PDB file of C-alpha atoms in Angstrom:
ATOM      1  CA  UNK C 152     -36.360 -17.071-133.958  1.00 52.00           C
ATOM      2  CA  UNK C 153     -33.261 -16.171-131.907  1.00 62.00           C
ATOM      3  CA  UNK C 154     -33.005 -18.361-128.840  1.00 69.00           C
ATOM      4  CA  UNK C 155     -35.747 -20.729-130.023  1.00 82.00           C
ATOM      5  CA  UNK C 156     -33.421 -23.729-129.759  1.00 84.00           C
ATOM      6  CA  UNK C 157     -33.063 -23.040-126.008  1.00 87.00           C
ATOM      7  CA  UNK C 158     -36.726 -23.956-125.460  1.00 88.00           C
ATOM      8  CA  UNK C 159     -36.452 -27.607-126.552  1.00 84.00           C
ATOM      9  CA  UNK C 160     -37.667 -29.796-123.682  1.00 86.00           C
ATOM     10  CA  UNK C 161     -37.422 -33.578-123.763  1.00 86.00           C
ATOM     11  CA  UNK C 162     -40.307 -35.525-122.267  1.00 86.00           C
ATOM     12  CA  UNK C 163     -39.124 -38.743-120.632  1.00 88.00           C
ATOM     13  CA  UNK C 164     -41.525 -41.629-119.999  1.00 80.00           C
ATOM     14  CA  UNK C 165     -40.053 -44.514-117.999  1.00 82.00           C
ATOM     15  CA  UNK C 166     -41.479 -48.012-117.608  1.00 76.00           C
ATOM     16  CA  UNK C 167     -40.940 -50.282-114.643  1.00 75.00           C
ATOM     17  CA  UNK C 168     -42.735 -52.802-112.495  1.00 75.00           C
ATOM     18  CA  UNK C 169     -45.527 -52.211-110.010  1.00 86.00           C
ATOM     19  CA  UNK C 170     -45.664 -53.909-106.597  1.00 93.00           C
ATOM     20  CA  UNK C 171     -47.227 -56.987-108.242  1.00 90.00           C
ATOM     21  CA  UNK C 172     -44.452 -57.311-110.850  1.00 80.00           C
ATOM     22  CA  UNK C 173     -46.553 -55.983-113.729  1.00 75.00           C
ATOM     23  CA  UNK C 174     -45.239 -53.506-116.305  1.00 80.00           C
ATOM     24  CA  UNK C 175     -46.289 -49.925-115.653  1.00 81.00           C
ATOM     25  CA  UNK C 176     -45.339 -46.296-116.272  1.00 78.00           C
ATOM     26  CA  UNK C 177     -43.204 -45.212-113.300  1.00 87.00           C
ATOM     27  CA  UNK C 178     -42.584 -41.615-114.425  1.00 88.00           C
ATOM     28  CA  UNK C 179     -43.708 -39.202-117.124  1.00 88.00           C
ATOM     29  CA  UNK C 180     -42.166 -35.738-117.033  1.00 90.00           C
ATOM     30  CA  UNK C 181     -39.655 -33.436-118.702  1.00 89.00           C
ATOM     31  CA  UNK C 182     -36.009 -34.188-117.996  1.00 86.00           C
ATOM     32  CA  UNK C 183     -34.407 -31.665-115.675  1.00 88.00           C
ATOM     33  CA  UNK C 184     -30.841 -32.585-116.646  1.00 92.00           C
ATOM     34  CA  UNK C 185     -30.193 -29.854-119.201  1.00 92.00           C
ATOM     35  CA  UNK C 186     -27.308 -27.728-120.431  1.00 91.00           C
ATOM     36  CA  UNK C 187     -28.025 -24.488-122.286  1.00 92.00           C
ATOM     37  CA  UNK C 188     -25.099 -22.782-124.063  1.00 91.00           C
ATOM     38  CA  UNK C 189     -24.757 -20.419-126.980  1.00 90.00           C
ATOM     39  CA  UNK C 190     -23.607 -23.318-129.182  1.00 90.00           C
ATOM     40  CA  UNK C 191     -26.273 -25.882-128.287  1.00 91.00           C
ATOM     41  CA  UNK C 192     -28.913 -26.924-125.790  1.00 91.00           C
ATOM     42  CA  UNK C 193     -28.759 -30.500-124.529  1.00 91.00           C
ATOM     43  CA  UNK C 194     -31.368 -32.597-122.710  1.00 91.00           C
ATOM     44  CA  UNK C 195     -29.820 -35.736-121.200  1.00 91.00           C
ATOM     45  CA  UNK C 196     -32.573 -38.325-121.103  1.00 89.00           C
ATOM     46  CA  UNK C 197     -31.095 -41.488-119.583  1.00 88.00           C
ATOM     47  CA  UNK C 198     -27.753 -42.708-118.339  1.00 87.00           C
ATOM     48  CA  UNK C 199     -26.264 -45.880-116.898  1.00 81.00           C
ATOM     49  CA  UNK C 200     -22.959 -46.321-115.087  1.00 82.00           C
ATOM     50  CA  UNK C 201     -22.239 -49.646-116.789  1.00 79.00           C
ATOM     51  CA  UNK C 202     -22.912 -51.319-120.125  1.00 76.00           C
ATOM     52  CA  UNK C 203     -24.609 -53.690-120.174  1.00 70.00           C
ATOM     53  CA  UNK C 204     -26.658 -53.073-117.097  1.00 71.00           C
ATOM     54  CA  UNK C 205     -29.885 -54.603-115.981  1.00 77.00           C
ATOM     55  CA  UNK C 206     -32.840 -53.943-118.236  1.00 79.00           C
ATOM     56  CA  UNK C 207     -34.387 -52.344-115.147  1.00 82.00           C
ATOM     57  CA  UNK C 208     -31.280 -50.246-114.399  1.00 83.00           C
ATOM     58  CA  UNK C 209     -31.894 -46.992-112.562  1.00 86.00           C
ATOM     59  CA  UNK C 210     -31.299 -43.621-114.199  1.00 90.00           C
ATOM     60  CA  UNK C 211     -27.980 -42.191-112.972  1.00 91.00           C
ATOM     61  CA  UNK C 212     -28.175 -38.679-114.435  1.00 91.00           C
ATOM     62  CA  UNK C 213     -26.667 -35.879-112.396  1.00 86.00           C
ATOM     63  CA  UNK C 214     -28.188 -32.395-112.073  1.00 86.00           C
ATOM     64  CA  UNK C 215     -26.068 -30.939-114.910  1.00 84.00           C
ATOM     65  CA  UNK C 216     -25.796 -32.353-118.423  1.00 87.00           C
ATOM     66  CA  UNK C 217     -22.272 -33.030-119.673  1.00 84.00           C
ATOM     67  CA  UNK C 218     -20.985 -34.561-122.886  1.00 83.00           C
ATOM     68  CA  UNK C 219     -18.976 -37.582-121.751  1.00 86.00           C
ATOM     69  CA  UNK C 220     -20.917 -40.442-120.202  1.00 91.00           C
ATOM     70  CA  UNK C 221     -19.531 -42.213-117.123  1.00 90.00           C
ATOM     71  CA  UNK C 222     -16.681 -44.701-117.713  1.00 90.00           C
ATOM     72  CA  UNK C 223     -18.272 -48.036-118.751  1.00 89.00           C
ATOM     73  CA  UNK C 224     -21.627 -46.259-119.153  1.00 91.00           C
ATOM     74  CA  UNK C 225     -23.750 -44.439-121.685  1.00 92.00           C
ATOM     75  CA  UNK C 226     -25.946 -41.354-122.012  1.00 93.00           C
ATOM     76  CA  UNK C 227     -28.919 -40.864-124.310  1.00 94.00           C
ATOM     77  CA  UNK C 228     -29.681 -37.246-125.187  1.00 94.00           C
ATOM     78  CA  UNK C 229     -31.663 -34.866-127.351  1.00 95.00           C
ATOM     79  CA  UNK C 230     -29.663 -31.818-128.476  1.00 94.00           C
ATOM     80  CA  UNK C 231     -30.727 -28.685-130.373  1.00 95.00           C
ATOM     81  CA  UNK C 232     -28.315 -26.447-132.288  1.00 94.00           C
ATOM     82  CA  UNK C 233     -29.219 -22.854-133.197  1.00 94.00           C
ATOM     83  CA  UNK C 234     -28.409 -21.540-136.666  1.00 95.00           C
ATOM     84  CA  UNK C 235     -24.764 -20.420-136.774  1.00 92.00           C
ATOM     85  CA  UNK C 236     -25.988 -16.949-137.755  1.00 93.00           C
ATOM     86  CA  UNK C 237     -27.664 -16.495-134.342  1.00 91.00           C
ATOM     87  CA  UNK C 238     -24.529 -16.651-132.199  1.00 88.00           C
ATOM     88  CA  UNK C 239     -20.774 -16.118-132.333  1.00 85.00           C
ATOM     89  CA  UNK C 240     -19.678 -19.504-133.664  1.00 80.00           C
ATOM     90  CA  UNK C 241     -15.998 -18.568-133.962  1.00 78.00           C
ATOM     91  CA  UNK C 242     -15.627 -17.312-130.377  1.00 77.00           C
ATOM     92  CA  UNK C 243     -18.385 -19.121-128.492  1.00 78.00           C
ATOM     93  CA  UNK C 244     -17.817 -22.794-129.173  1.00 76.00           C
ATOM     94  CA  UNK C 245     -14.858 -23.157-126.791  1.00 73.00           C
ATOM     95  CA  UNK C 246     -16.928 -21.925-123.845  1.00 77.00           C
ATOM     96  CA  UNK C 247     -19.854 -24.155-124.778  1.00 79.00           C
ATOM     97  CA  UNK C 248     -17.594 -27.216-124.853  1.00 74.00           C
ATOM     98  CA  UNK C 249     -16.006 -26.235-121.535  1.00 76.00           C
ATOM     99  CA  UNK C 250     -19.497 -25.980-120.002  1.00 76.00           C
ATOM    100  CA  UNK C 251     -20.211 -29.492-121.282  1.00 73.00           C
ATOM    101  CA  UNK C 252     -16.909 -30.966-119.972  1.00 72.00           C
ATOM    102  CA  UNK C 253     -15.787 -31.896-123.502  1.00 70.00           C
ATOM    103  CA  UNK C 254     -12.188 -31.815-124.640  1.00 65.00           C
ATOM    104  CA  UNK C 255     -11.762 -29.094-127.233  1.00 56.00           C
ATOM    105  CA  UNK C 256      -8.865 -29.442-129.616  1.00 53.00           C
ATOM    106  CA  UNK C 257      -5.960 -27.104-128.927  1.00 51.00           C
ATOM    107  CA  UNK C 258      -4.480 -27.013-132.426  1.00 54.00           C
ATOM    108  CA  UNK C 259      -4.406 -23.527-133.928  1.00 52.00           C
ATOM    109  CA  UNK C 260      -5.300 -25.045-137.308  1.00 58.00           C
ATOM    110  CA  UNK C 261      -8.488 -26.681-136.063  1.00 69.00           C
ATOM    111  CA  UNK C 262     -11.970 -25.412-136.792  1.00 79.00           C
ATOM    112  CA  UNK C 263     -13.737 -23.786-133.815  1.00 82.00           C
ATOM    113  CA  UNK C 264     -15.588 -26.410-131.842  1.00 83.00           C
ATOM    114  CA  UNK C 265     -13.414 -29.283-133.058  1.00 84.00           C
ATOM    115  CA  UNK C 266     -13.277 -31.789-130.205  1.00 84.00           C
ATOM    116  CA  UNK C 267     -12.996 -35.471-129.375  1.00 84.00           C
ATOM    117  CA  UNK C 268     -14.764 -37.702-126.906  1.00 86.00           C
ATOM    118  CA  UNK C 269     -13.780 -41.215-125.861  1.00 89.00           C
ATOM    119  CA  UNK C 270     -17.168 -42.501-126.987  1.00 89.00           C
ATOM    120  CA  UNK C 271     -19.028 -44.222-129.767  1.00 89.00           C
ATOM    121  CA  UNK C 272     -21.913 -41.871-130.600  1.00 90.00           C
ATOM    122  CA  UNK C 273     -24.900 -42.912-132.689  1.00 93.00           C
ATOM    123  CA  UNK C 274     -26.565 -39.679-133.799  1.00 92.00           C
ATOM    124  CA  UNK C 275     -29.841 -39.326-135.733  1.00 94.00           C
ATOM    125  CA  UNK C 276     -31.107 -36.006-137.069  1.00 95.00           C
ATOM    126  CA  UNK C 277     -34.712 -35.386-136.033  1.00 96.00           C
ATOM    127  CA  UNK C 278     -35.339 -31.977-137.623  1.00 97.00           C
ATOM    128  CA  UNK C 279     -33.420 -29.250-139.412  1.00 97.00           C
ATOM    129  CA  UNK C 280     -30.041 -29.897-141.009  1.00 97.00           C
ATOM    130  CA  UNK C 281     -26.642 -30.242-139.378  1.00 96.00           C
ATOM    131  CA  UNK C 282     -23.156 -30.427-140.845  1.00 91.00           C
ATOM    132  CA  UNK C 283     -20.722 -32.948-139.353  1.00 91.00           C
ATOM    133  CA  UNK C 284     -17.309 -31.265-139.620  1.00 88.00           C
ATOM    134  CA  UNK C 285     -14.280 -33.569-139.665  1.00 88.00           C
ATOM    135  CA  UNK C 286     -10.594 -32.962-140.294  1.00 87.00           C
ATOM    136  CA  UNK C 287     -10.906 -34.021-143.949  1.00 88.00           C
ATOM    137  CA  UNK C 288     -14.204 -32.390-144.836  1.00 87.00           C
ATOM    138  CA  UNK C 289     -17.843 -32.043-143.901  1.00 87.00           C
ATOM    139  CA  UNK C 290     -21.077 -33.941-144.510  1.00 91.00           C
ATOM    140  CA  UNK C 291     -24.638 -32.623-144.483  1.00 92.00           C
ATOM    141  CA  UNK C 292     -27.045 -34.604-142.295  1.00 91.00           C
ATOM    142  CA  UNK C 293     -30.793 -34.297-142.876  1.00 95.00           C
ATOM    143  CA  UNK C 294     -33.769 -35.618-140.866  1.00 93.00           C
ATOM    144  CA  UNK C 295     -33.563 -39.400-140.593  1.00 92.00           C
ATOM    145  CA  UNK C 296     -29.815 -39.520-141.339  1.00 88.00           C
ATOM    146  CA  UNK C 297     -27.665 -41.322-138.758  1.00 92.00           C
ATOM    147  CA  UNK C 298     -23.952 -40.759-138.112  1.00 90.00           C
ATOM    148  CA  UNK C 299     -21.800 -43.174-136.112  1.00 88.00           C
ATOM    149  CA  UNK C 300     -19.079 -41.008-134.541  1.00 90.00           C
ATOM    150  CA  UNK C 301     -16.218 -43.199-133.291  1.00 87.00           C
ATOM    151  CA  UNK C 302     -14.021 -40.981-131.105  1.00 86.00           C
ATOM    152  CA  UNK C 303     -12.621 -38.848-133.935  1.00 86.00           C
ATOM    153  CA  UNK C 304     -12.184 -35.067-134.011  1.00 85.00           C
ATOM    154  CA  UNK C 305     -15.419 -33.396-135.028  1.00 87.00           C
ATOM    155  CA  UNK C 306     -17.549 -30.280-134.730  1.00 88.00           C
ATOM    156  CA  UNK C 307     -21.144 -29.435-135.590  1.00 93.00           C
ATOM    157  CA  UNK C 308     -22.414 -26.556-137.755  1.00 94.00           C
ATOM    158  CA  UNK C 309     -25.966 -25.442-138.399  1.00 96.00           C
ATOM    159  CA  UNK C 310     -25.693 -23.436-141.625  1.00 96.00           C
ATOM    160  CA  UNK C 311     -29.478 -23.282-142.006  1.00 96.00           C
ATOM    161  CA  UNK C 312     -31.987 -20.788-140.648  1.00 95.00           C
ATOM    162  CA  UNK C 313     -33.899 -23.029-138.192  1.00 95.00           C
ATOM    163  CA  UNK C 314     -32.706 -24.993-135.150  1.00 95.00           C
ATOM    164  CA  UNK C 315     -31.453 -28.522-135.829  1.00 97.00           C
ATOM    165  CA  UNK C 316     -32.384 -31.309-133.411  1.00 96.00           C
ATOM    166  CA  UNK C 317     -30.511 -34.595-132.966  1.00 96.00           C
ATOM    167  CA  UNK C 318     -31.016 -37.650-130.783  1.00 96.00           C
ATOM    168  CA  UNK C 319     -27.847 -39.457-129.716  1.00 95.00           C
ATOM    169  CA  UNK C 320     -26.645 -42.292-127.573  1.00 95.00           C
ATOM    170  CA  UNK C 321     -23.064 -41.864-126.398  1.00 94.00           C
ATOM    171  CA  UNK C 322     -21.397 -45.069-125.235  1.00 93.00           C
ATOM    172  CA  UNK C 323     -18.241 -44.681-123.171  1.00 92.00           C
ATOM    173  CA  UNK C 324     -15.027 -46.137-124.545  1.00 90.00           C
ATOM    174  CA  UNK C 325     -13.070 -45.408-121.348  1.00 86.00           C
ATOM    175  CA  UNK C 326     -12.297 -47.695-118.453  1.00 81.00           C
ATOM    176  CA  UNK C 327     -11.799 -46.440-114.904  1.00 76.00           C
TER     177      UNK C 327
END
């Protein structure tokens, strides 16, 4: 089972208009914008540089997945977390967050992986179970549960024995 979470691939199907203005599938493939770390594997699926944009806005993803969306924009992603027992949670989370361009907390009293983002995140658990760790406690999220994360310090833990998968839209709360 070790490393199984790294294999998650997100298929992205995009609609658009054909040359006669009719709705059509314009692409159907796996997203290439991925970030694989010891702490998590993330597939960024769609991004826009502004909210709201046109309903036919182009995808603005870069080659490398990162946690914060562009200022005024959003990112939709599918992320898999390995069981904590399969990697060095205490030591590895800081590097994983650095790879994802997230701001890790610097307080010595914080839990490993505690970080903030200037975003509103709407997260739904797809499979497995994930713990949302906050400064005042933790909450178990199961498949179908949705968490609205509003820019507060948080970390994620997978205390189970199978990978946990979440879908999330992260909406930027920063202005350029």
